[in-house]
């Protein structure tokens, strides 16, 4: 059974997915007055034809580099008389003059072939024309463009945000020699740690997106061939509680949704997911790389950080850089004036500064400039989300950062000192009454603002443990990685563990003009970083194992990096919980082989304990940047 949303909602969704910057009539006129559009069908080595759109400058007195985006979200509008309102990653690059190329990837929209989510990358090139991946498709496309498009200078760049960010990263293995500069932006690195899963926990908040990625089309089309489920309500919490166990979702996604079947049939990090990760293939990278991400990206935070670090490790001689700003998913592609996420205001025109001073310089240097060497940009441009300012680093994490541990203490304390005594904190976790991930839960394609939401509501629930420092007497800057190391026990055989790093503002902290109605910034609990692990995967993502009831067990997992200064007068707080609904699905807490097949009777209450004793100290390890 399917309920469908109307075409207007779907068109809005496609605009979000495409991350095409939207400008006024002046920019739309610029495209018409300065660019010519042509559409081509390019044959791949196996004979599959990919629809490709090329926008070339009308001024043919000079040559231009090509700048390409490969996307599953439509290279439209279709028809040579229908032009995009804007071209490229920004108006600055559009006005600088490039040959802009857009391509529907294999199996999507006007391209032929079958679609495969995160298509596996070949480990070697056999020469068999039937052996294809996203790298070979990119290679074949570039080869055709160089031979058939006029007025190019022989250099090609590629960029993309989100899924197109993955396609950018997937072009790096065995790259075409003319591919000189690639910018994976908010790239998916691995679907088991980005988007649909985090450390084995299924992200229920992405459930609606299953339609977009789960249906094959029969032939090239300019119209969406997939139908979106209409929940019939904006209340996401209630909708998913009413739906019950994940197996009940089959009435919305049947056997014809291949992605839903893949999710259901592969709950563990098995070969299916492993071979779809781009991370192991980032070796022998020859193009210059600039990875871009947002500190408050609810979708792809693992991807940009892991891709940057992996390229850095495997390719010491490759130009490889990182930009992390105060953005949610793809915010840097559009200018909204004030940069606001939830109730947090980070400054004005931040996206324009990045587009003009960073992205523009990167592509200009590697695709247009005659000089060699580096483009005069730092290795890493990182935004301090506590001080609201950019800093330049020559490596990330900074070599100056030092590991420091904060230990959980009795009575909710948090301290660099190891605990003494023999105590634990406990709470009852009830799948029938899960902790919400936000006070404002609407059912959406993917969540966003919760990454900077106020967490006071969670701190006041009995099924959320809080550990907090005294008021800080001086600023403390975290710059780098975070590791949670918990000593836990549960009365049942499975449990999820959620750890949140919180910046607690002073009670008299002033409001700013962009605070949402009904919110006061005094005592605001800013979620600086958060992560979950499905407890069965504490030892191995490939081979899950149940907990032994009431046995003290290590649960260690990584939270993604931060660059955040906790100011003097603030407090550092850690929250620990076992439900986070409906951001992630509910763990039955009774071990079952596949949670996607769990029945209602499998869901049980559990008593969870977090130990903070001399012999079993729970802690969070952070990288601290020393004061100058």
Coordinates of C-alpha atoms in Angstrom, one line a residue:
X1 CA 0.0 0.0 0.0
X2 CA 1.3 3.4 -0.9
X3 CA 0.2 6.9 -0.2
X4 CA 1.6 9.6 -2.4
X5 CA 2.6 13.2 -2.0
X6 CA 1.7 15.8 -4.6
X7 CA 4.0 16.9 -7.3
X8 CA 4.6 20.3 -5.7
X9 CA 6.1 18.6 -2.6
X10 CA 8.2 16.4 -4.8
X11 CA 9.5 19.4 -6.8
X12 CA 10.5 21.1 -3.6
X13 CA 12.3 17.9 -2.5
X14 CA 14.3 17.8 -5.7
X15 CA 15.4 21.4 -5.2
X16 CA 16.7 20.5 -1.8
X17 CA 18.5 17.4 -3.2
X18 CA 20.1 19.2 -6.1
X19 CA 21.7 22.0 -4.0
X20 CA 21.5 24.3 -6.9
X21 CA 22.1 27.8 -5.7
X22 CA 19.0 30.0 -6.3
X23 CA 19.5 33.6 -7.4
X24 CA 17.4 36.4 -8.7
X25 CA 16.4 37.4 -12.2
X26 CA 19.8 39.1 -12.7
X27 CA 21.7 35.8 -12.3
X28 CA 19.2 34.0 -14.5
X29 CA 19.6 36.6 -17.2
X30 CA 23.4 36.2 -16.9
X31 CA 23.2 32.5 -17.9
X32 CA 21.1 33.3 -20.9
X33 CA 23.3 36.2 -22.0
X34 CA 26.6 34.5 -21.5
X35 CA 26.2 30.7 -22.0
X36 CA 25.1 28.3 -24.6
X37 CA 23.5 25.0 -23.6
X38 CA 23.8 21.7 -25.5
X39 CA 22.7 18.2 -24.6
X40 CA 24.6 15.1 -25.5
X41 CA 24.3 11.3 -25.1
X42 CA 27.7 9.9 -24.2
X43 CA 28.5 6.2 -24.6
X44 CA 30.2 4.5 -21.8
X45 CA 32.6 1.6 -22.4
X46 CA 29.9 -1.0 -21.9
X47 CA 27.5 0.8 -24.4
X48 CA 25.3 2.5 -21.8
X49 CA 24.4 6.0 -22.8
X50 CA 24.5 8.8 -20.2
X51 CA 22.7 12.1 -20.6
X52 CA 25.1 15.0 -20.3
X53 CA 24.4 18.7 -20.4
X54 CA 27.1 21.2 -21.3
X55 CA 26.9 25.0 -20.8
X56 CA 29.7 26.8 -22.8
X57 CA 30.6 30.5 -22.6
X58 CA 29.4 32.4 -25.7
X59 CA 32.7 34.3 -25.7
X60 CA 34.9 32.0 -27.7
X61 CA 37.9 34.3 -27.8
X62 CA 39.6 32.2 -25.1
X63 CA 39.6 28.7 -23.7
X64 CA 38.0 27.5 -20.5
X65 CA 38.4 24.6 -18.1
X66 CA 35.5 22.2 -17.6
X67 CA 33.7 22.0 -14.2
X68 CA 31.5 18.9 -13.9
X69 CA 28.8 17.6 -11.6
X70 CA 27.5 14.1 -11.8
X71 CA 24.2 13.6 -10.0
X72 CA 21.4 11.2 -9.3
X73 CA 19.1 14.2 -8.7
X74 CA 18.5 15.3 -12.3
X75 CA 20.8 17.3 -14.6
X76 CA 17.7 19.3 -15.8
X77 CA 15.9 21.3 -16.8
X78 CA 15.8 19.3 -20.0
X79 CA 15.7 20.7 -23.5
X80 CA 18.3 22.9 -25.1
X81 CA 16.0 25.9 -24.8
X82 CA 15.6 25.5 -21.0
X83 CA 18.6 26.8 -19.0
X84 CA 19.4 26.7 -15.4
X85 CA 19.0 29.9 -13.5
X86 CA 22.6 29.6 -12.2
X87 CA 25.6 27.6 -13.0
X88 CA 28.3 25.9 -11.0
X89 CA 29.0 26.0 -7.3
X90 CA 28.6 29.8 -7.0
X91 CA 27.9 33.0 -9.0
X92 CA 31.6 33.8 -8.7
X93 CA 32.7 30.8 -10.7
X94 CA 29.8 31.3 -13.1
X95 CA 31.0 34.8 -13.9
X96 CA 34.7 33.7 -14.0
X97 CA 33.9 31.6 -17.0
X98 CA 33.9 27.8 -17.1
X99 CA 32.4 25.1 -19.3
X100 CA 29.9 23.7 -16.9
X101 CA 28.9 20.0 -17.3
X102 CA 26.0 18.2 -15.7
X103 CA 25.4 14.5 -16.0
X104 CA 22.6 12.1 -14.9
X105 CA 24.4 9.1 -13.5
X106 CA 23.7 5.6 -14.7
X107 CA 20.1 4.5 -14.2
X108 CA 18.8 8.0 -13.3
X109 CA 16.5 10.4 -15.2
X110 CA 17.6 10.7 -18.8
X111 CA 20.5 8.3 -18.6
X112 CA 20.3 4.6 -19.4
X113 CA 21.3 1.6 -17.3
X114 CA 20.5 0.3 -13.9
X115 CA 21.0 2.3 -10.7
X116 CA 23.0 1.1 -7.8
X117 CA 23.3 2.9 -4.5
X118 CA 26.9 3.7 -3.8
X119 CA 28.0 1.5 -6.7
X120 CA 31.0 -0.5 -5.6
X121 CA 34.4 0.7 -6.9
X122 CA 36.5 -1.8 -8.8
X123 CA 39.7 -2.8 -7.1
X124 CA 41.5 -3.1 -10.4
X125 CA 41.0 -2.3 -14.1
X126 CA 40.7 -5.5 -16.1
X127 CA 40.1 -4.0 -19.5
X128 CA 36.8 -5.8 -19.8
X129 CA 34.3 -3.2 -21.1
X130 CA 31.6 -4.7 -18.9
X131 CA 33.6 -3.9 -15.8
X132 CA 32.2 -0.4 -14.8
X133 CA 32.0 1.8 -11.8
X134 CA 31.6 5.5 -11.1
X135 CA 35.2 6.1 -11.8
X136 CA 35.1 4.5 -15.3
X137 CA 31.9 6.4 -16.1
X138 CA 33.7 9.6 -15.1
X139 CA 36.8 8.7 -17.1
X140 CA 34.8 7.9 -20.2
X141 CA 32.8 11.1 -19.9
X142 CA 35.9 13.2 -19.6
X143 CA 37.5 11.5 -22.5
X144 CA 34.4 12.2 -24.7
X145 CA 34.2 15.8 -23.6
X146 CA 37.8 16.5 -24.4
X147 CA 37.3 15.2 -27.9
X148 CA 33.9 16.7 -28.7
X149 CA 33.6 20.1 -26.8
X150 CA 35.2 23.2 -28.2
X151 CA 37.3 25.9 -26.5
X152 CA 38.4 23.9 -23.5
X153 CA 41.9 24.2 -22.0
X154 CA 42.4 20.5 -21.4
X155 CA 41.7 20.7 -17.6
X156 CA 38.6 19.3 -15.8
X157 CA 37.3 19.8 -12.3
X158 CA 34.5 18.2 -10.5
X159 CA 32.3 19.1 -7.5
X160 CA 29.2 17.9 -5.9
X161 CA 27.3 18.1 -2.6
X162 CA 25.9 15.1 -0.7
X163 CA 25.3 12.2 -3.2
X164 CA 27.0 14.2 -5.9
X165 CA 29.8 14.6 -3.4
X166 CA 30.2 10.9 -3.3
X167 CA 30.4 10.8 -7.1
X168 CA 33.1 13.4 -6.9
X169 CA 35.1 11.3 -4.5
X170 CA 34.4 8.2 -6.6
X171 CA 36.2 9.9 -9.5
X172 CA 39.5 9.9 -7.6
X173 CA 40.5 6.3 -8.0
X174 CA 42.1 5.7 -11.4
X175 CA 41.3 9.3 -12.3
X176 CA 41.5 10.6 -15.8
X177 CA 44.8 12.5 -16.2
X178 CA 42.9 15.7 -17.2
X179 CA 40.9 15.7 -14.0
X180 CA 43.0 18.2 -12.0
X181 CA 40.8 19.4 -9.2
X182 CA 38.0 17.7 -7.2
X183 CA 35.9 19.0 -4.4
X184 CA 33.7 16.4 -2.6
X185 CA 31.3 18.4 -0.5
X186 CA 29.3 16.8 2.2
X187 CA 30.2 13.5 0.5
X188 CA 28.8 10.2 1.5
X189 CA 31.8 8.0 2.5
X190 CA 30.0 4.8 3.6
X191 CA 26.3 4.2 3.9
X192 CA 26.9 2.3 7.2
X193 CA 28.3 5.4 8.9
X194 CA 26.6 8.2 6.9
X195 CA 22.9 8.9 6.3
X196 CA 21.1 5.7 6.8
X197 CA 23.2 4.2 9.6
X198 CA 25.4 5.5 12.3
X199 CA 27.6 2.8 13.9
X200 CA 25.0 0.2 13.1
X201 CA 22.0 2.1 14.3
X202 CA 19.4 2.6 11.5
X203 CA 18.5 6.2 11.1
X204 CA 14.7 6.1 10.9
X205 CA 14.7 9.8 10.2
X206 CA 15.8 8.9 6.6
X207 CA 13.0 6.5 6.1
X208 CA 11.1 8.7 3.7
X209 CA 14.3 8.9 1.5
X210 CA 14.0 5.2 0.7
X211 CA 11.6 6.0 -2.1
X212 CA 14.1 8.2 -3.9
X213 CA 16.8 5.6 -4.0
X214 CA 14.8 2.4 -4.2
X215 CA 13.0 2.1 -7.6
X216 CA 14.5 1.4 -11.0
X217 CA 13.0 3.3 -14.0
X218 CA 12.1 1.5 -17.2
X219 CA 13.5 4.1 -19.6
X220 CA 15.0 7.6 -19.8
X221 CA 12.6 10.1 -18.3
X222 CA 12.3 13.8 -17.4
X223 CA 9.7 13.1 -14.8
X224 CA 10.1 11.5 -11.4
X225 CA 9.3 7.8 -11.6
X226 CA 9.2 7.1 -7.8
X227 CA 6.4 8.0 -5.4
X228 CA 7.0 9.5 -2.0
X229 CA 5.1 8.1 1.0
X230 CA 2.6 10.6 2.5
X231 CA 2.6 10.0 6.3
X232 CA -0.7 11.9 6.6
X233 CA 0.7 13.9 9.5
X234 CA 3.6 16.3 10.3
X235 CA 4.1 14.6 13.7
X236 CA 7.0 12.3 13.1
X237 CA 7.2 11.0 16.6
X238 CA 3.6 9.8 16.6
X239 CA 3.7 8.5 13.0
X240 CA 6.6 6.2 13.8
X241 CA 5.3 5.1 17.1
X242 CA 2.0 4.2 15.4
X243 CA 3.9 2.3 12.7
X244 CA 5.5 0.1 15.4
X245 CA 8.4 -2.3 14.6
X246 CA 10.3 -1.8 11.4
X247 CA 8.8 -4.8 9.7
X248 CA 5.5 -2.9 9.6
X249 CA 7.1 -0.6 7.1
X250 CA 6.6 -3.3 4.5
X251 CA 3.1 -2.0 3.8
X252 CA 4.7 1.2 2.5
X253 CA 7.8 -0.3 0.8
X254 CA 7.2 -3.7 -0.8
X255 CA 9.4 -6.0 -2.7
X256 CA 9.6 -3.6 -5.6
X257 CA 11.7 -1.1 -3.5
X258 CA 15.1 -2.7 -3.8
X259 CA 16.8 -0.3 -1.4
X260 CA 14.4 -1.1 1.4
X261 CA 15.0 -4.8 0.8
X262 CA 18.8 -4.2 0.9
X263 CA 18.4 -2.3 4.2
X264 CA 16.3 -5.0 5.7
X265 CA 18.4 -7.9 4.6
X266 CA 21.8 -6.4 5.6
X267 CA 21.6 -5.1 9.1
X268 CA 25.3 -5.9 9.8
X269 CA 28.4 -4.4 8.2
X270 CA 28.7 -7.3 5.8
X271 CA 30.2 -7.5 2.3
X272 CA 27.2 -5.7 0.8
X273 CA 28.0 -2.5 2.7
X274 CA 31.8 -2.9 2.8
X275 CA 32.2 -3.0 -1.0
X276 CA 30.1 0.2 -1.3
X277 CA 32.4 2.2 0.8
X278 CA 34.6 4.6 -1.1
X279 CA 37.1 5.0 1.8
X280 CA 39.3 1.9 1.0
X281 CA 39.8 3.0 -2.6
X282 CA 41.3 6.5 -1.9
X283 CA 44.8 5.5 -2.9
X284 CA 47.1 6.9 -5.6
X285 CA 45.0 10.0 -5.8
X286 CA 46.4 12.4 -8.4
X287 CA 43.9 15.4 -8.6
X288 CA 44.0 18.2 -6.1
X289 CA 41.3 17.7 -3.5
X290 CA 39.3 20.1 -1.4
X291 CA 36.8 18.4 0.9
X292 CA 34.0 20.6 2.3
X293 CA 31.6 19.9 5.2
X294 CA 29.4 21.5 7.9
X295 CA 29.9 21.1 11.6
X296 CA 26.1 20.8 12.0
X297 CA 25.5 18.5 9.0
X298 CA 23.0 15.9 10.2
X299 CA 23.4 13.8 7.1
X300 CA 27.1 13.5 6.1
X301 CA 29.6 14.4 8.8
X302 CA 31.5 11.1 8.8
X303 CA 32.1 11.3 5.0
X304 CA 34.0 14.6 4.7
X305 CA 36.2 14.1 7.7
X306 CA 37.0 10.4 6.9
X307 CA 37.6 11.1 3.2
X308 CA 40.0 14.0 4.0
X309 CA 41.9 11.9 6.6
X310 CA 42.1 8.9 4.4
X311 CA 43.5 10.8 1.4
X312 CA 45.9 12.5 3.8
X313 CA 47.2 9.2 5.1
X314 CA 47.4 7.4 1.8
X315 CA 48.6 10.2 -0.4
X316 CA 51.2 12.4 1.4
X317 CA 52.2 14.1 -1.8
X318 CA 48.7 15.0 -3.1
X319 CA 47.3 18.4 -2.5
X320 CA 44.5 17.7 0.0
X321 CA 42.6 20.3 2.0
X322 CA 39.6 20.5 4.3
X323 CA 37.0 23.2 5.0
X324 CA 34.5 22.8 7.8
X325 CA 32.1 25.7 8.5
X326 CA 29.1 26.4 10.7
X327 CA 26.7 24.9 8.2
X328 CA 24.0 22.3 8.0
X329 CA 23.9 20.1 5.0
X330 CA 24.9 22.1 1.9
X331 CA 24.4 25.5 3.4
X332 CA 27.6 26.8 1.9
X333 CA 26.0 26.6 -1.6
X334 CA 23.5 29.3 -0.8
X335 CA 23.7 32.7 0.8
X336 CA 21.0 33.4 3.4
X337 CA 22.6 36.5 5.0
X338 CA 22.7 35.5 8.7
X339 CA 23.9 31.9 9.2
X340 CA 21.5 30.4 11.7
X341 CA 20.9 26.8 12.6
X342 CA 18.1 26.2 15.1
X343 CA 18.7 29.0 17.7
X344 CA 22.4 29.4 16.9
X345 CA 23.6 32.5 15.0
X346 CA 27.2 32.2 13.6
X347 CA 27.5 35.5 11.6
X348 CA 26.6 37.0 8.3
X349 CA 27.6 36.1 4.7
X350 CA 29.7 33.2 5.7
X351 CA 28.8 31.2 2.6
X352 CA 29.7 34.1 0.3
X353 CA 33.1 34.4 2.0
X354 CA 33.8 30.7 1.5
X355 CA 32.6 30.8 -2.1
X356 CA 34.8 33.9 -3.0
X357 CA 37.9 33.4 -0.8
X358 CA 38.2 29.6 -0.7
X359 CA 36.3 27.6 -3.3
X360 CA 36.9 30.2 -6.1
X361 CA 40.7 30.3 -5.4
X362 CA 40.9 26.5 -5.3
X363 CA 39.4 25.9 -8.7
X364 CA 41.0 28.9 -10.3
X365 CA 44.5 27.8 -9.3
X366 CA 44.3 24.2 -10.4
X367 CA 42.1 24.8 -13.5
X368 CA 43.0 28.3 -14.8
X369 CA 46.3 29.6 -13.3
X370 CA 49.5 29.0 -15.2
X371 CA 51.6 28.7 -12.1
X372 CA 52.2 25.5 -10.3
X373 CA 52.4 24.6 -6.6
X374 CA 49.8 25.4 -4.0
X375 CA 47.0 27.9 -4.3
X376 CA 47.9 30.0 -1.2
X377 CA 45.2 28.4 0.9
X378 CA 45.8 26.6 4.3
X379 CA 45.6 22.9 4.6
X380 CA 42.4 23.3 6.7
X381 CA 40.0 26.2 7.1
X382 CA 38.1 25.4 10.3
X383 CA 35.3 27.4 12.0
X384 CA 35.3 27.6 15.8
X385 CA 31.6 27.2 16.6
X386 CA 32.1 28.6 20.1
X387 CA 33.9 31.8 19.2
X388 CA 32.3 32.2 15.8
X389 CA 35.5 32.7 13.8
X390 CA 37.6 31.0 11.1
X391 CA 41.1 29.6 11.8
X392 CA 43.7 28.3 9.5
X393 CA 45.6 25.1 10.2
X394 CA 48.4 23.3 8.4
X395 CA 46.9 19.9 9.3
X396 CA 43.8 18.5 10.9
X397 CA 43.6 17.6 13.7
X398 CA 46.1 20.2 14.7
X399 CA 49.4 18.8 15.8
X400 CA 49.3 21.0 18.9
X401 CA 46.1 19.3 20.1
X402 CA 46.5 17.1 23.2
X403 CA 44.3 14.3 24.4
X404 CA 42.4 15.0 27.6
X405 CA 39.9 12.8 29.5
X406 CA 36.8 13.9 31.3
X407 CA 35.6 11.2 33.7
X408 CA 32.0 10.7 34.8
X409 CA 31.6 11.2 38.5
X410 CA 28.9 10.4 41.1
X411 CA 26.1 12.9 41.5
X412 CA 26.4 13.9 37.9
X413 CA 29.9 15.4 38.0
X414 CA 32.4 15.6 35.1
X415 CA 36.0 16.1 35.9
X416 CA 39.6 15.4 34.6
X417 CA 40.1 13.5 37.8
X418 CA 39.6 9.8 37.9
X419 CA 36.6 8.7 40.0
X420 CA 37.0 7.0 43.3
X421 CA 34.6 4.7 45.2
X422 CA 32.3 2.1 43.8
X423 CA 29.3 3.7 42.2
X424 CA 27.2 3.8 39.1
X425 CA 24.3 5.8 37.6
X426 CA 21.3 4.0 36.2
X427 CA 18.1 4.6 34.3
X428 CA 15.2 2.6 32.9
X429 CA 14.9 2.6 29.1
X430 CA 11.4 1.9 27.8
X431 CA 11.0 1.4 24.0
X432 CA 7.3 2.4 24.5
X433 CA 8.4 5.8 25.7
X434 CA 11.6 6.7 23.8
X435 CA 13.5 9.9 24.4
X436 CA 12.7 12.4 21.5
X437 CA 15.7 13.7 19.6
X438 CA 14.2 17.2 19.6
X439 CA 11.3 19.1 21.0
X440 CA 10.2 20.0 17.5
X441 CA 9.8 16.7 15.6
X442 CA 8.3 17.0 12.2
X443 CA 8.4 14.2 9.7
X444 CA 10.8 15.3 6.9
X445 CA 12.9 13.9 4.2
X446 CA 16.0 14.2 6.4
X447 CA 16.4 16.1 9.7
X448 CA 18.6 19.2 10.0
X449 CA 18.3 21.7 12.8
X450 CA 18.4 19.2 15.7
X451 CA 22.2 19.3 15.4
X452 CA 22.2 22.7 17.2
X453 CA 19.0 22.3 19.1
X454 CA 18.5 23.1 22.8
X455 CA 19.0 19.9 24.8
X456 CA 17.4 21.1 28.1
X457 CA 14.4 18.9 27.6
X458 CA 16.5 15.8 27.4
X459 CA 18.6 16.7 30.5
X460 CA 15.4 16.8 32.5
X461 CA 14.2 13.3 31.6
X462 CA 14.8 10.4 34.0
X463 CA 16.0 8.2 31.2
X464 CA 18.9 10.5 30.3
X465 CA 22.0 10.7 32.5
X466 CA 23.8 14.0 32.7
X467 CA 27.4 14.6 33.8
X468 CA 28.5 18.2 34.1
X469 CA 31.7 20.2 34.9
X470 CA 31.6 23.2 37.3
X471 CA 31.4 26.6 35.6
X472 CA 34.6 27.0 33.5
X473 CA 37.0 29.6 34.8
X474 CA 38.7 30.0 31.5
X475 CA 38.1 29.2 27.8
X476 CA 38.6 25.6 26.7
X477 CA 39.0 24.8 23.0
X478 CA 38.4 21.3 21.6
X479 CA 40.0 20.8 18.3
X480 CA 40.0 17.3 16.8
X481 CA 38.6 13.9 17.6
X482 CA 36.3 12.6 20.4
X483 CA 36.1 9.1 21.8
X484 CA 33.5 7.9 24.3
X485 CA 34.6 5.0 26.5
X486 CA 31.8 3.7 28.6
X487 CA 31.6 1.0 31.2
X488 CA 28.1 -0.2 31.1
X489 CA 25.7 -3.0 32.1
X490 CA 22.2 -3.8 31.1
X491 CA 19.5 -6.1 32.5
X492 CA 18.7 -7.3 29.0
X493 CA 20.8 -8.5 26.0
X494 CA 20.9 -5.5 23.7
X495 CA 21.0 -1.7 24.0
X496 CA 21.8 1.4 22.0
X497 CA 24.2 4.0 23.6
X498 CA 23.9 7.7 22.7
X499 CA 26.5 10.2 23.9
X500 CA 26.0 13.9 23.5
X501 CA 28.6 16.7 24.1
X502 CA 26.7 19.8 25.4
X503 CA 27.8 23.4 25.8
X504 CA 25.7 24.8 28.7
X505 CA 25.3 28.6 28.4
X506 CA 25.2 30.9 31.5
X507 CA 21.8 31.6 32.8
X508 CA 22.0 35.3 31.8
X509 CA 23.2 34.7 28.3
X510 CA 21.5 37.3 26.0
X511 CA 19.2 36.5 23.1
X512 CA 20.0 37.5 19.6
X513 CA 17.5 38.6 16.9
X514 CA 17.2 35.1 15.3
X515 CA 16.2 33.1 18.4
X516 CA 13.1 31.0 17.7
X517 CA 9.9 32.0 19.4
X518 CA 9.6 30.7 22.9
X519 CA 13.3 30.0 23.4
X520 CA 15.6 31.9 25.7
X521 CA 19.4 31.6 25.3
X522 CA 20.0 31.7 29.0
X523 CA 21.0 28.2 30.1
X524 CA 20.8 27.0 26.5
X525 CA 22.1 23.5 26.1
X526 CA 23.9 23.5 22.7
X527 CA 24.5 20.1 21.3
X528 CA 28.1 20.4 20.1
X529 CA 28.4 16.8 19.0
X530 CA 26.4 13.6 19.3
X531 CA 26.7 10.0 18.2
X532 CA 25.1 6.6 18.7
X533 CA 26.3 3.0 18.6
X534 CA 24.1 0.0 18.4
X535 CA 25.5 -2.0 21.4
X536 CA 25.5 -5.3 19.6
X537 CA 28.3 -3.9 17.4
X538 CA 30.6 -2.8 20.3
X539 CA 33.2 -5.4 19.3
X540 CA 32.6 -5.8 15.6
X541 CA 30.3 -4.2 13.1
X542 CA 30.5 -7.4 11.0
X543 CA 29.7 -9.8 13.8
X544 CA 27.2 -8.6 16.4
X545 CA 26.9 -10.1 19.8
X546 CA 24.4 -9.9 22.7
X547 CA 25.2 -8.4 26.1
X548 CA 25.4 -10.7 29.0
X549 CA 22.8 -9.4 31.4
X550 CA 24.2 -7.3 34.3
X551 CA 27.8 -7.9 33.2
X552 CA 30.0 -4.8 33.1
X553 CA 31.0 -4.3 29.5
X554 CA 33.2 -1.9 27.5
X555 CA 31.4 0.2 24.9
X556 CA 33.9 2.4 23.0
X557 CA 33.0 4.5 19.9
X558 CA 34.1 7.6 18.1
X559 CA 32.1 10.8 17.9
X560 CA 32.9 13.0 14.9
X561 CA 35.5 15.8 15.2
X562 CA 34.7 19.2 16.6
X563 CA 36.3 22.7 16.7
X564 CA 34.5 24.4 19.5
X565 CA 35.6 26.8 22.3
X566 CA 33.7 26.4 25.6
X567 CA 33.8 29.9 26.9
X568 CA 34.6 31.0 30.4
X569 CA 31.3 31.0 32.4
X570 CA 29.9 28.0 30.4
X571 CA 29.8 24.4 31.5
X572 CA 30.6 21.1 29.7
X573 CA 27.9 18.5 29.9
X574 CA 27.7 14.9 28.7
X575 CA 24.3 13.3 28.2
X576 CA 24.0 9.5 28.0
X577 CA 20.8 7.8 26.8
X578 CA 19.6 4.7 25.0
X579 CA 16.7 5.9 22.8
X580 CA 16.8 8.8 20.4
X581 CA 13.5 8.7 18.6
X582 CA 12.6 8.9 15.8
X583 CA 16.1 9.9 14.7
X584 CA 17.1 6.2 15.1
X585 CA 14.8 3.2 15.3
X586 CA 14.0 1.7 18.6
X587 CA 16.2 -1.1 19.8
X588 CA 14.0 -4.0 21.2
X589 CA 16.6 -4.3 24.0
X590 CA 16.1 -8.1 23.7
X591 CA 18.7 -9.4 21.3
X592 CA 17.1 -10.5 18.0
X593 CA 19.1 -11.6 14.9
X594 CA 17.6 -8.8 12.7
X595 CA 15.9 -5.7 14.2
X596 CA 14.2 -5.1 10.9
X597 CA 12.3 -8.3 11.6
X598 CA 11.6 -7.8 15.3
X599 CA 8.0 -8.2 16.6
X600 CA 6.1 -6.1 19.1
X601 CA 6.7 -8.6 21.9
X602 CA 10.5 -8.4 21.4
X603 CA 10.5 -4.8 22.8
X604 CA 11.1 -4.8 26.5
X605 CA 12.1 -2.4 29.2
X606 CA 15.7 -2.5 30.5
X607 CA 17.7 -1.2 33.4
X608 CA 20.9 0.3 32.1
X609 CA 23.9 1.2 34.3
X610 CA 26.8 3.5 33.6
X611 CA 29.8 2.9 35.9
X612 CA 32.1 5.6 37.3
X613 CA 34.2 3.7 39.7
X614 CA 38.0 3.5 40.3
X615 CA 38.1 0.1 38.5
X616 CA 35.4 0.9 35.9
X617 CA 35.7 4.6 34.9
X618 CA 33.5 5.9 32.1
X619 CA 34.9 8.8 30.3
X620 CA 35.0 10.9 27.2
X621 CA 38.4 11.6 25.5
X622 CA 38.8 14.9 23.7
X623 CA 41.5 16.7 21.8
X624 CA 42.3 20.1 23.5
X625 CA 44.1 22.9 21.8
X626 CA 46.5 24.5 24.3
X627 CA 46.4 28.2 24.9
X628 CA 49.0 30.2 23.0

